XYZ file of C-alpha atoms in Angstrom:
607
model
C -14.045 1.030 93.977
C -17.075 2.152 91.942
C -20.118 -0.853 91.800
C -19.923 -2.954 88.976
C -22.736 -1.850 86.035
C -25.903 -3.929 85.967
C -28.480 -4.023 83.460
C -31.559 -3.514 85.279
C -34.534 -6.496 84.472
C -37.791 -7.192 85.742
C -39.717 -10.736 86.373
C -43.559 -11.033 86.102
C -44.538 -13.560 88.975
C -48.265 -12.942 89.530
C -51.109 -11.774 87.159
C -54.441 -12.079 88.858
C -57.494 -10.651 86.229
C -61.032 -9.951 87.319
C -63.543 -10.209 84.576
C -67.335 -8.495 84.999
C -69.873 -9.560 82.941
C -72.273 -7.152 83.352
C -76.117 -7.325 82.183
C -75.419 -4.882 79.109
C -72.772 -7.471 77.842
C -69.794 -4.458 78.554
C -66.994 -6.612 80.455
C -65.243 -4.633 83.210
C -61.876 -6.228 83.399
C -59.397 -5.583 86.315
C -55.622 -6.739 86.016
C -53.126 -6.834 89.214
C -49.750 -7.647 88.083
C -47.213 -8.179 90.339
C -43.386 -7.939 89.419
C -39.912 -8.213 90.775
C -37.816 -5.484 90.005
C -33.935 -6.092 89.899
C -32.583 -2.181 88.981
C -34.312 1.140 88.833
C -37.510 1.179 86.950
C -39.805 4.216 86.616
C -42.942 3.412 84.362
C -45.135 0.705 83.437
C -47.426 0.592 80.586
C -50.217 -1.887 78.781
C -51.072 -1.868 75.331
C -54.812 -3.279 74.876
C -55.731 -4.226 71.399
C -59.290 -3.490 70.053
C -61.103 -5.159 66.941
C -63.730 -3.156 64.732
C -66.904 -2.217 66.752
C -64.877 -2.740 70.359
C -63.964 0.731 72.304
C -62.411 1.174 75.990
C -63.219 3.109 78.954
C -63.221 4.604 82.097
C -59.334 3.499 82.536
C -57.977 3.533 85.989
C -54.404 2.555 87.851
C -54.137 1.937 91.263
C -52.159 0.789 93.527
C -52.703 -0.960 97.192
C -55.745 0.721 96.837
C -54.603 4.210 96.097
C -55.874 5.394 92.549
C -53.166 7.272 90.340
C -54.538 10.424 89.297
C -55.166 10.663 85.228
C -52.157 13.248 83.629
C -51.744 13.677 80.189
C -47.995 11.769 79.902
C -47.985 8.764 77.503
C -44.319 8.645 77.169
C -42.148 5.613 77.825
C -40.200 7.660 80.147
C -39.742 8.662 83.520
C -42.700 11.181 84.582
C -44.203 11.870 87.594
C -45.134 9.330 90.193
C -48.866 8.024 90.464
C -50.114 9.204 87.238
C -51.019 7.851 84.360
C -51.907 8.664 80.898
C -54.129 6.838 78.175
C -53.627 7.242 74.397
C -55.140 6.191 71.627
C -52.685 4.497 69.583
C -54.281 3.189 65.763
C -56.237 -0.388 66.302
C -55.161 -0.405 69.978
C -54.855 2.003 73.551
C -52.181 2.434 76.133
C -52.194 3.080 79.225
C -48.512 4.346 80.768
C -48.058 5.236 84.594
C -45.737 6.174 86.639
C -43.826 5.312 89.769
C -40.415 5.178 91.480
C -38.825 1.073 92.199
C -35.682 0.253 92.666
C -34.975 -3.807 93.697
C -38.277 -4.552 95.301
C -41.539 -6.401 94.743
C -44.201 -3.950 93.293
C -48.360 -4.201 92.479
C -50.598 -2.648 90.344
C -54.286 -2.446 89.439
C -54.995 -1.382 85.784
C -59.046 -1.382 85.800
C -60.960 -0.477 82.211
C -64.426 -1.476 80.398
C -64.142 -3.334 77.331
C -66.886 -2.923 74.942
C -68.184 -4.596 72.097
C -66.327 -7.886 72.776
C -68.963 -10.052 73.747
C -70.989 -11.531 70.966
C -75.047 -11.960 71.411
C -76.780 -14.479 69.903
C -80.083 -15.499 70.114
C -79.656 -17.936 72.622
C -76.339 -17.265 73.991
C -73.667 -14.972 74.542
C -69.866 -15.670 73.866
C -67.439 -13.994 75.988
C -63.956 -14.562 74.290
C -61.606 -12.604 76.033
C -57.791 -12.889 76.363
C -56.837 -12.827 79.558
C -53.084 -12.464 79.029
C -51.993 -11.130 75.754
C -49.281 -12.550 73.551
C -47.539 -9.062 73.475
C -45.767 -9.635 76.691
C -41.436 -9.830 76.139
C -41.325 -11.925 79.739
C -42.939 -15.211 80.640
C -45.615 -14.850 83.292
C -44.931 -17.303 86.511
C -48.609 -17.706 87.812
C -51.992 -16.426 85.814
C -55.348 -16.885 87.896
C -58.624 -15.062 85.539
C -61.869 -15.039 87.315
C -65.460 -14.372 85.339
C -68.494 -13.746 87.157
C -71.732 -13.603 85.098
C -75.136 -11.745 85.313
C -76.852 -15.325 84.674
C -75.263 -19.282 85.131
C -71.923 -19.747 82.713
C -73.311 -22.750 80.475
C -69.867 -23.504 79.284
C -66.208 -22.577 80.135
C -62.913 -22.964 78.443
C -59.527 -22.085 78.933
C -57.255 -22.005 75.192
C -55.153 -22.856 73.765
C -54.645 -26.019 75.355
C -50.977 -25.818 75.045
C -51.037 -23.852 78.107
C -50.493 -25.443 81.445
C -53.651 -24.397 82.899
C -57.242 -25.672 83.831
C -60.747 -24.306 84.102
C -63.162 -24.472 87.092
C -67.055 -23.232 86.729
C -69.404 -22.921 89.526
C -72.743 -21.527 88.653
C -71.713 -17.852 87.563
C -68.338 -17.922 88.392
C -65.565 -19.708 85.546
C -61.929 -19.817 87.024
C -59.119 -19.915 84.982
C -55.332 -21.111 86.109
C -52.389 -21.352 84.326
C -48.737 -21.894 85.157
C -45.433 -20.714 83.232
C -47.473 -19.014 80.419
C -43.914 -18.535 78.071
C -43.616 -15.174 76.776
C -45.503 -14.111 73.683
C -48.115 -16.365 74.375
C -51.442 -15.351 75.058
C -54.397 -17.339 77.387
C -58.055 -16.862 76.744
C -61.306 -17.559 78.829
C -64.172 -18.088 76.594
C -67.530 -18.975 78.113
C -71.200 -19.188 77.178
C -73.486 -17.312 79.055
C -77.952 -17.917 78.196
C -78.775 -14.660 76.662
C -82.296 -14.033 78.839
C -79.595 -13.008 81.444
C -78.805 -9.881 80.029
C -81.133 -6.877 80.076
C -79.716 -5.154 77.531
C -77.401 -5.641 74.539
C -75.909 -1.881 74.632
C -72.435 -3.008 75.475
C -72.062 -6.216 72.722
C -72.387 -6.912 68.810
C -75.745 -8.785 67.961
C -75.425 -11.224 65.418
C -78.612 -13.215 64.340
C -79.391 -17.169 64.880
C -78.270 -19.430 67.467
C -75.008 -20.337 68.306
C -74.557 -22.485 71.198
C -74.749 -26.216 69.107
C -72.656 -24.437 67.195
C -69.463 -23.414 69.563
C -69.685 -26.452 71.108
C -69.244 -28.815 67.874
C -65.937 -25.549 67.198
C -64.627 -26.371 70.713
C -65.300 -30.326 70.619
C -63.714 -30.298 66.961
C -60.580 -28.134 68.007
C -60.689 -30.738 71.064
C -60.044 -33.746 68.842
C -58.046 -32.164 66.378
C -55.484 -31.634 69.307
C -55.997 -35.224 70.404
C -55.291 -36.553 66.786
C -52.020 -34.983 67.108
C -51.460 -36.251 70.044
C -52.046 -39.871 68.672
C -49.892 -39.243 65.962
C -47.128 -38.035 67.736
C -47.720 -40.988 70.766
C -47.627 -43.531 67.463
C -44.382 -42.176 66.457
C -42.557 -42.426 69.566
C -44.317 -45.458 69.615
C -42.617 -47.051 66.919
C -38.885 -45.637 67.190
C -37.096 -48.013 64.790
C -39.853 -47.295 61.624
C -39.752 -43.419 62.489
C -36.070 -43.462 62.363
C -35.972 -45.580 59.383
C -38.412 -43.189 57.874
C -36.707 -40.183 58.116
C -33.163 -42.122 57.620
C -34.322 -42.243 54.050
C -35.735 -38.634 53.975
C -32.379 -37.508 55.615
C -30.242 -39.924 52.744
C -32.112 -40.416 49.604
C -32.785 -37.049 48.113
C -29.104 -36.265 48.217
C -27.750 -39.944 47.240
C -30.112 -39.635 44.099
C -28.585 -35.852 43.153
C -24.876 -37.215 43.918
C -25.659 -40.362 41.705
C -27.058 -38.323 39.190
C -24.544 -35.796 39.664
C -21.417 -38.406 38.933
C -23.084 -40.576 35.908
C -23.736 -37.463 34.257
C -21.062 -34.704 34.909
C -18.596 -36.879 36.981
C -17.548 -40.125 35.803
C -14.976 -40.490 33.372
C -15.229 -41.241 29.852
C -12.803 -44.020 28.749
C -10.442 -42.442 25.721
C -9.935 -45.929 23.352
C -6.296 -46.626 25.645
C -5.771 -50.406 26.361
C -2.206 -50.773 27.376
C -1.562 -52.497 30.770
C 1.373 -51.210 31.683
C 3.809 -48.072 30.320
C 7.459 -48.848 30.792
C 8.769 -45.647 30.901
C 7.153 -41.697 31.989
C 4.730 -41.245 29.253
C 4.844 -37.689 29.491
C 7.543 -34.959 31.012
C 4.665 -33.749 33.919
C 7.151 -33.147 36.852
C 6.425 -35.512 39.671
C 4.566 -33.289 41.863
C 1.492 -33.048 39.068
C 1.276 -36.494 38.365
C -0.697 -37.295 41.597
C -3.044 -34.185 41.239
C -4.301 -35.361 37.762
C -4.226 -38.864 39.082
C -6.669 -38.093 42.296
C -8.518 -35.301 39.933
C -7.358 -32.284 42.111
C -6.642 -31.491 46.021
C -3.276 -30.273 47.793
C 0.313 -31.773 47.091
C 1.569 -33.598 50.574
C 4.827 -34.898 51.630
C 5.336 -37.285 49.097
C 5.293 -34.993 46.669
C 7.781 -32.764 47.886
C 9.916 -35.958 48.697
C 9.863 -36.575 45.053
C 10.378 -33.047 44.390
C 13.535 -33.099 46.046
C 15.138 -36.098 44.700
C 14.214 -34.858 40.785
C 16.237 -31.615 41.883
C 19.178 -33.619 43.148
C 19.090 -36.227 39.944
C 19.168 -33.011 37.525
C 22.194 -31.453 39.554
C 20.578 -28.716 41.401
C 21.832 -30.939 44.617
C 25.108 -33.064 44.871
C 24.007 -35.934 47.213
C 27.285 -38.156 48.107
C 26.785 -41.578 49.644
C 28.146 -41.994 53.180
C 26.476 -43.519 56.588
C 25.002 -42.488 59.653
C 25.081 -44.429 62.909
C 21.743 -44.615 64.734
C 20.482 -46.153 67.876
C 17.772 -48.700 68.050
C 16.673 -50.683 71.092
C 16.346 -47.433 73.334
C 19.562 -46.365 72.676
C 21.444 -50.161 73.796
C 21.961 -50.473 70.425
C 23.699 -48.647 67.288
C 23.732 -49.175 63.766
C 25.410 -48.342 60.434
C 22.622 -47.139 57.517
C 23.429 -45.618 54.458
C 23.100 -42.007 54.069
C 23.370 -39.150 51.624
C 25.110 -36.261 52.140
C 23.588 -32.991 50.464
C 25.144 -30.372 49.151
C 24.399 -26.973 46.870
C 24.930 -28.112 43.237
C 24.471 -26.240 39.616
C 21.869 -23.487 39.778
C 19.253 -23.766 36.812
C 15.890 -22.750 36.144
C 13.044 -24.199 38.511
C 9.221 -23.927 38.158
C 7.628 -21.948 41.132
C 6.645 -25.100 43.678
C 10.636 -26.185 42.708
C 11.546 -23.270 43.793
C 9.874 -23.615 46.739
C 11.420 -27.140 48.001
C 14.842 -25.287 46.850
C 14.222 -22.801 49.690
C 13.645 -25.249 52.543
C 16.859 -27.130 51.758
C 18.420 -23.786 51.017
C 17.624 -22.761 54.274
C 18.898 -26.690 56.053
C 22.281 -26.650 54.114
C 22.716 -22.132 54.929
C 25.621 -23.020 51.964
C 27.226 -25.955 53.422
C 26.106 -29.672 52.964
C 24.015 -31.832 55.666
C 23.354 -35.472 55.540
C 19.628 -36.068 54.411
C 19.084 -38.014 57.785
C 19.216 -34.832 59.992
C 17.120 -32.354 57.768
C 13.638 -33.293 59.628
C 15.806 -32.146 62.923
C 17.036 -28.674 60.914
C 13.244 -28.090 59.508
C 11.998 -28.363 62.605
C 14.139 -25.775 64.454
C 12.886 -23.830 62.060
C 9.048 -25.028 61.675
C 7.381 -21.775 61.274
C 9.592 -19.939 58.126
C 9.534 -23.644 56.637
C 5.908 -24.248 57.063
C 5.376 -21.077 54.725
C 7.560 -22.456 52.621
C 5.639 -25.762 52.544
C 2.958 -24.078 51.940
C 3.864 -22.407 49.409
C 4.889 -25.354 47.306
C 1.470 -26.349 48.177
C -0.532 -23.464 46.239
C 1.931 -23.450 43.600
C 0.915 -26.728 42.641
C -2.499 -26.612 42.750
C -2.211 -23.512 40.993
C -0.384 -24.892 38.159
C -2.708 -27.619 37.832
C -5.079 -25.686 37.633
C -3.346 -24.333 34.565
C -2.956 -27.195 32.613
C -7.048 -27.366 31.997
C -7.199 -31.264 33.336
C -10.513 -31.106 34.683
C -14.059 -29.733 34.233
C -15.847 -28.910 37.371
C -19.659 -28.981 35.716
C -20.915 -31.105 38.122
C -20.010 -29.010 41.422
C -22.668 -26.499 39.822
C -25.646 -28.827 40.502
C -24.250 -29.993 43.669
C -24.362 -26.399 45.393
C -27.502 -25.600 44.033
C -28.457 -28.699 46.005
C -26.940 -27.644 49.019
C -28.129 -24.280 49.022
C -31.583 -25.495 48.232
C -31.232 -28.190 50.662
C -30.256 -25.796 53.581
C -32.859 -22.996 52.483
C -35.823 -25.115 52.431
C -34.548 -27.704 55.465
C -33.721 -24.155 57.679
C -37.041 -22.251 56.744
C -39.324 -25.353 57.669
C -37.182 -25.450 61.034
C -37.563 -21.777 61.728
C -41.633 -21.501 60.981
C -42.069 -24.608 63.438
C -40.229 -23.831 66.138
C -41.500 -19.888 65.693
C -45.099 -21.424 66.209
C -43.798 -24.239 68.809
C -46.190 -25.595 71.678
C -43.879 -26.672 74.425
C -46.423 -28.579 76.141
C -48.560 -30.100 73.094
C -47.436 -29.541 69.942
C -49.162 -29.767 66.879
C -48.236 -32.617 64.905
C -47.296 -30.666 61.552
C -45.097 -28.608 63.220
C -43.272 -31.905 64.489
C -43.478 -33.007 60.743
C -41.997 -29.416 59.562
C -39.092 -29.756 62.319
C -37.964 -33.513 61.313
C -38.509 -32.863 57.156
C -36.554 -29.634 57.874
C -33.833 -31.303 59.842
C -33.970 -34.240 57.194
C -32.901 -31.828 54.112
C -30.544 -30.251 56.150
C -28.621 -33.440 56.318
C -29.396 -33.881 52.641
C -27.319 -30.468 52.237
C -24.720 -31.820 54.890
C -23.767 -35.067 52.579
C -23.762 -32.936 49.449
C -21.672 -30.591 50.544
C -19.419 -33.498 52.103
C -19.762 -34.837 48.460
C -18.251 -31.303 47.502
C -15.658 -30.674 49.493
C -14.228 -34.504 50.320
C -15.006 -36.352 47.426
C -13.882 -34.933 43.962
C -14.787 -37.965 41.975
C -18.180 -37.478 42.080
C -18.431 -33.699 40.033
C -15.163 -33.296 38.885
C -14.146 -35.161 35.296
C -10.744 -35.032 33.106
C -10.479 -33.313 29.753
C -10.034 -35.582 26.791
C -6.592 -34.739 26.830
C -6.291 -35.293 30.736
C -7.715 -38.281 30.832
C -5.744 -39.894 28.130
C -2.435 -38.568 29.983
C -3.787 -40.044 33.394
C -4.733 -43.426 31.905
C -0.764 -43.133 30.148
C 0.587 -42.547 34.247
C -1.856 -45.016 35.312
C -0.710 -47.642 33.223
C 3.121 -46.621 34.266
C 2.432 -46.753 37.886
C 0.920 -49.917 37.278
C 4.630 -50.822 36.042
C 6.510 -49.810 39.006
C 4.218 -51.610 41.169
C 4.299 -55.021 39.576
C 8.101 -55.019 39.784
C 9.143 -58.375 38.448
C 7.903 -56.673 35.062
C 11.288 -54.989 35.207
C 12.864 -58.417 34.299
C 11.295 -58.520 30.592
C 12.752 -55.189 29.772
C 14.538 -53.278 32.423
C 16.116 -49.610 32.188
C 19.359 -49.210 30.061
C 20.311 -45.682 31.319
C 21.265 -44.287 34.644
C 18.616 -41.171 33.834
C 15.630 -43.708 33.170
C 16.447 -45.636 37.101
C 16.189 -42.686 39.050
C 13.459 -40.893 37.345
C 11.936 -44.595 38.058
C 12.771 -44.017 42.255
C 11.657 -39.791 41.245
C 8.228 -41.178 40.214
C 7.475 -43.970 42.698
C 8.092 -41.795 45.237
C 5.294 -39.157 44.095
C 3.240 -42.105 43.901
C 3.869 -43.450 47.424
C 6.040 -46.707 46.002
C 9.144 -46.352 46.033
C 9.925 -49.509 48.193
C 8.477 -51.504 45.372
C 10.633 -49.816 42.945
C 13.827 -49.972 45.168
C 12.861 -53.891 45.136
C 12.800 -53.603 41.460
C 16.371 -52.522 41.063
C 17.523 -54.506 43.677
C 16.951 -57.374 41.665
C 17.262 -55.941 38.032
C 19.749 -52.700 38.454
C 23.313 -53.313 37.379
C 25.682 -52.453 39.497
C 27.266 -49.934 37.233
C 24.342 -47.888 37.293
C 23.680 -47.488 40.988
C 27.231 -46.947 41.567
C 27.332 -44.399 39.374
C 23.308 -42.775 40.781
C 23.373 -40.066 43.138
C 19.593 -41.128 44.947
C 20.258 -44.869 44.780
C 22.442 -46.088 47.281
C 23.564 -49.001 49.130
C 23.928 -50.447 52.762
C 27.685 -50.818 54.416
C 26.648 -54.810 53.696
C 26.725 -54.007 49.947
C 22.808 -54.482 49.684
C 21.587 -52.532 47.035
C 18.566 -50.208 48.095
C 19.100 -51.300 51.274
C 19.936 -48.512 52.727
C 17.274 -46.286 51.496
C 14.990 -49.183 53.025
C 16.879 -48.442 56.253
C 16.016 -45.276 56.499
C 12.792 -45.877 54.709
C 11.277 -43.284 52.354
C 8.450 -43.735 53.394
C 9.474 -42.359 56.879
C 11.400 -39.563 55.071
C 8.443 -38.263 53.524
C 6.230 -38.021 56.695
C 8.894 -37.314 58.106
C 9.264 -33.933 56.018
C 5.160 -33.738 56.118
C 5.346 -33.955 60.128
C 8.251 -31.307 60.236
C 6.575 -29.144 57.840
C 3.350 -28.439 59.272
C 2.160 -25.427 60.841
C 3.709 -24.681 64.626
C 0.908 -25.692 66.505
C -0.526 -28.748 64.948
C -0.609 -31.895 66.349
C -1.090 -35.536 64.729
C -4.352 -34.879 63.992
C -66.749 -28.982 77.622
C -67.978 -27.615 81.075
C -65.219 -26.584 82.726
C -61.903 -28.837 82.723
C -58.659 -28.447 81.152
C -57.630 -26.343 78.635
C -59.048 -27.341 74.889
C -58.479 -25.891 71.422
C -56.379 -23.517 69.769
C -57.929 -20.182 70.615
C -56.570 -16.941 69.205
C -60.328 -15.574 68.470
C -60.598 -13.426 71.572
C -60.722 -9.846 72.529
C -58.392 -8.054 74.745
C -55.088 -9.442 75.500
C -51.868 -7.178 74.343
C -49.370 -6.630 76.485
C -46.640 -4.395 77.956
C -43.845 -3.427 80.332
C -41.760 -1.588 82.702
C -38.938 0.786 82.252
């Protein structure tokens, strides 16, 4: 069996650089990096970066003490083993060699002169030289820099002083340690060294005046300004229950003012002059499956809907339903009892609207031309689930779309609301990126804290307005004129159904105006109420004579509807009809300042 393909990778564990001061102010700087090698690798390289005025030479790459000889090869490519090439590449140099590793543990020496980096003054020199550059792709395990000076190192510091690290200085000799340096980061050593040391300023920039009161108050100033953050942030961990209700109301109030403003200016409704109380009959012809979209301002039909839908299509004929009863087992099955039931059967074809059409095809396809008793059609759908869940949703989209047709809302206000969101997110996402982009893992600066919990904060301000969007319609969405008077007229008649002993002032006189009473209060989601009605208010005649009100073997009227319940027909339906698989639901020390002024530095790789 051929070996499984790797990708080959490399690990930096060891970077040990040698810094020479010498007495012209040129720095000869040696760098032994060590690394792991998991794969075949075949070249290394190091890309230095130089300033204006700063030059290097006399490059050299070695390894366990056996010098590479110089070849022309700059490529990032395999060449040939222990050689190396230097080119000159814009602001900076590299230097590529060569070599043969596969899965072992390999060092090497890269030795050059850096000139031009060290600043004289005339009292001191600076030496501000990165000792790992913030060009390196890997994080570096261990980093040891060592300076040794021409005259005694007056100060010594290690930056920035996010860096695990500390400092040591001894006479002419400043140490430098850091641990776990995180890729992309670079490490400096900057030290002050007394200018009479030097005998000659050929290898540094002069610049007039003195400078060592000066550094000092730079370093002690970048010193504090690190501690002040580090107050800051100690003060609000310090305090957790003001910091969190701080940015509670940064992550709350910006959006809670633009979805207030939002709904008392483009939401809310605007009352038409209508004062009834209550309608007494169907103020307009709307089918019952529209009435509740115009009532909730929008959003999908559901069960009840298509529960009403299907009794209006067996009261206008498009369904026989016959009364007869069912025996069903309570108690676990010890039991049995009688309920009324209806049996179902094709009636007179006529013309249907498109979500009609679409409840006409799920009982099409329970009755397949016969007749079935209402009681067993959740059983049928569901032996079916996945053709009738189309179906389902179907009816669904037809309604909305036709709706959506009638012009019963404006949708102004959603316009606002996503410009909120998006400006929300944008802002909230882009403070988030630029702080964590510049993030100090050990000691972070306390605006970048600031940018990551504002930036978090409006992206919860986009998170409730686009909740507001998508789960609350009130708030943006407003009737027409015309909508709103026709949802104040349904209002007022569901209103009517629900307060049922109104029925006794003035109740129905036709069959037709009864059951498109039960048609309606099921859409609505009452229909018990309105079987109550009749029960005490329906004459005989009439429900005798209905085809969707019935009555129990005990001569109850709308009892037997009761018995089955509706209600439980409608989720029932909803529970049959859903998709397949859906369920219910200072001198020497530690590191100080912020560095980033030093020479040197880069980085590199292996291939």
């Amino acid at each position: 069996m051929p070996a499984a393909a790797r990708a080959d990778s490399f690990s930096l564990l060891q970077a040990d650089v040698a810094v020479d001061v010498q007495d012209d102010g040129s720095l000869g700087v040696s760098e032994r990096l060590e690394a792991v090698f998991s794969g075949d690798f075949h070249f290394g390289y190091r890309d230095i970066p130089l300033r204006e005025g700063e030059s290097l030479v006399d490059p050299s790459v070695a390894e366990h003490g056996i010098a590479y000889r110089r070849g022309n090869d700059t490529d990032l490519a395999p060449g040939e083993p222990g050689t190396f090439g230097v080119e000159q590449r814009g602001d900076s140099v590299r230097i590529v060699w060569y070599f043969n590793a596969r899965d072992q543990t390999r060092a090497f020496t890269i030795s050059y002169t850096l000139r031009g980096v060290a600043v004289a003054y005339d009292d001191v020199v600076d030496v501000n030289l990165k000792v790992w550059g913030d060009q390196w792709d890997e994080p570096l395990a261990r980093l040891v820099g060592v300076e040794t000076a021409p005259g005694e190192i007056e100060r010594a510091w290690g930056k920035p002083v996010w860096v695990r690290g500390d400092v040591e200085l001894v006479g002419t000799r400043a140490t430098l340690r850091a641990v776990q340096v995180p890729a992309h980061q670079f490490v400096e050593l900057r030290t002050l060294i007394p200018r009479s040391a030097f005998a000659t300023t050929s290898g540094m920039r002069v610049e007039r005046g003195n400078a060592f009161d000066r550094i000092v108050e730079e370093e002690r100033a970048d010193a504090e300004r690190f501690e002040k953050d580090s107050e800051r942030i100690d003060a609000l961990k310090a305090h957790p229950v003001r910091t969190g209700l701080a940015a509670l109301g940064f992550a709350t109030i910006p959006a809670l003012l633009v979805i207030a403003a939002v709904f008392w200016f483009l939401g809310r409704e605007r009352r038409t002059g209508y004062d009834r109380e209550y309608e007494q009959e169907p103020p307009t012809d709307t089918e019952p499956a529209l009435v509740p979209t115009l009532l909730r301002q929008g959003g999908e039909a559901g069960s009840f809907e298509f529960t009403a839908t299907l009794f209006d299509l067996i009261r206008r004929g498009v369904y026989k339903a016959d009364h007869t009863t069912t025996e069903r087992s309570i108690w676990a099955g010890l039991r049995h009892e009688t309920v009324s039931d209806l049996e179902i059967s094709p009636g007179t074809a006529g013309a249907l609207r498109a979500w009609e059409r679409d409840v006409a095809n799920v009982v099409d396809g329970v009755l397949d031309g016969e007749s079935e008793r209402l009681s067993r059609f959740r059983d049928r759908i569901e032996d079916e689930r996945e053709s009738m869940h189309g179906r389902f949703t179907a009816f669904k989209e037809h309604v909305v779309e036709e709706a959506d047709s009638r012009s019963w809302f404006r949708n102004a206000g959603a316009i606002p609301l996503v410009a909120a969101v998006v400006l929300f997110a944008v802002v909230g996402g882009l403070l988030v990126f630029f702080a964590v982009h510049h993030w100090r893992p050990v000691y972070p600066r306390y605006s970048d804290v600031l940018l990551v919990g504002i930036g978090a904060c409006l992206v919860v301000n986009a998170a409730l307005c686009l909740g507001t969007l998508v789960f609350n319609r009130r708030t943006w969405r407003r009737r027409t004129r015309t909508g709103q008077e026709e949802a104040e007229r349904w209002d007022a008649f569901r209103r009517y159904l629900s307060d049922f002993p109104r029925l006794a002032e003035a109740p129905p006189a036709t069959l037709e105006l009864w059951e498109r009473y039960l048609v309606y209060g099921i859409a609505f989601g009452i229909a018990e109420r309105v079987l109550q009605g009749a029960q005490l208010h329906m004459p005989e005649a009439l429900h005798e004579a209905s085809s969707i009100y019935w009555i129990s073997p005990t001569g109850d009227l709308g009892s037997g509807a009761t018995s089955l319940s509706i209600g439980d027909l409608a989720s029932g339906f909803g529970s049959a009809l859903a998709p397949p698989n859906s369920g219910a639901g200072g001198g020497g020390g530690g590191f100080s300042g912020g560095g980033g002024g030093g020479g040197g530095g880069g980085g590199g790789g292996f291939g």
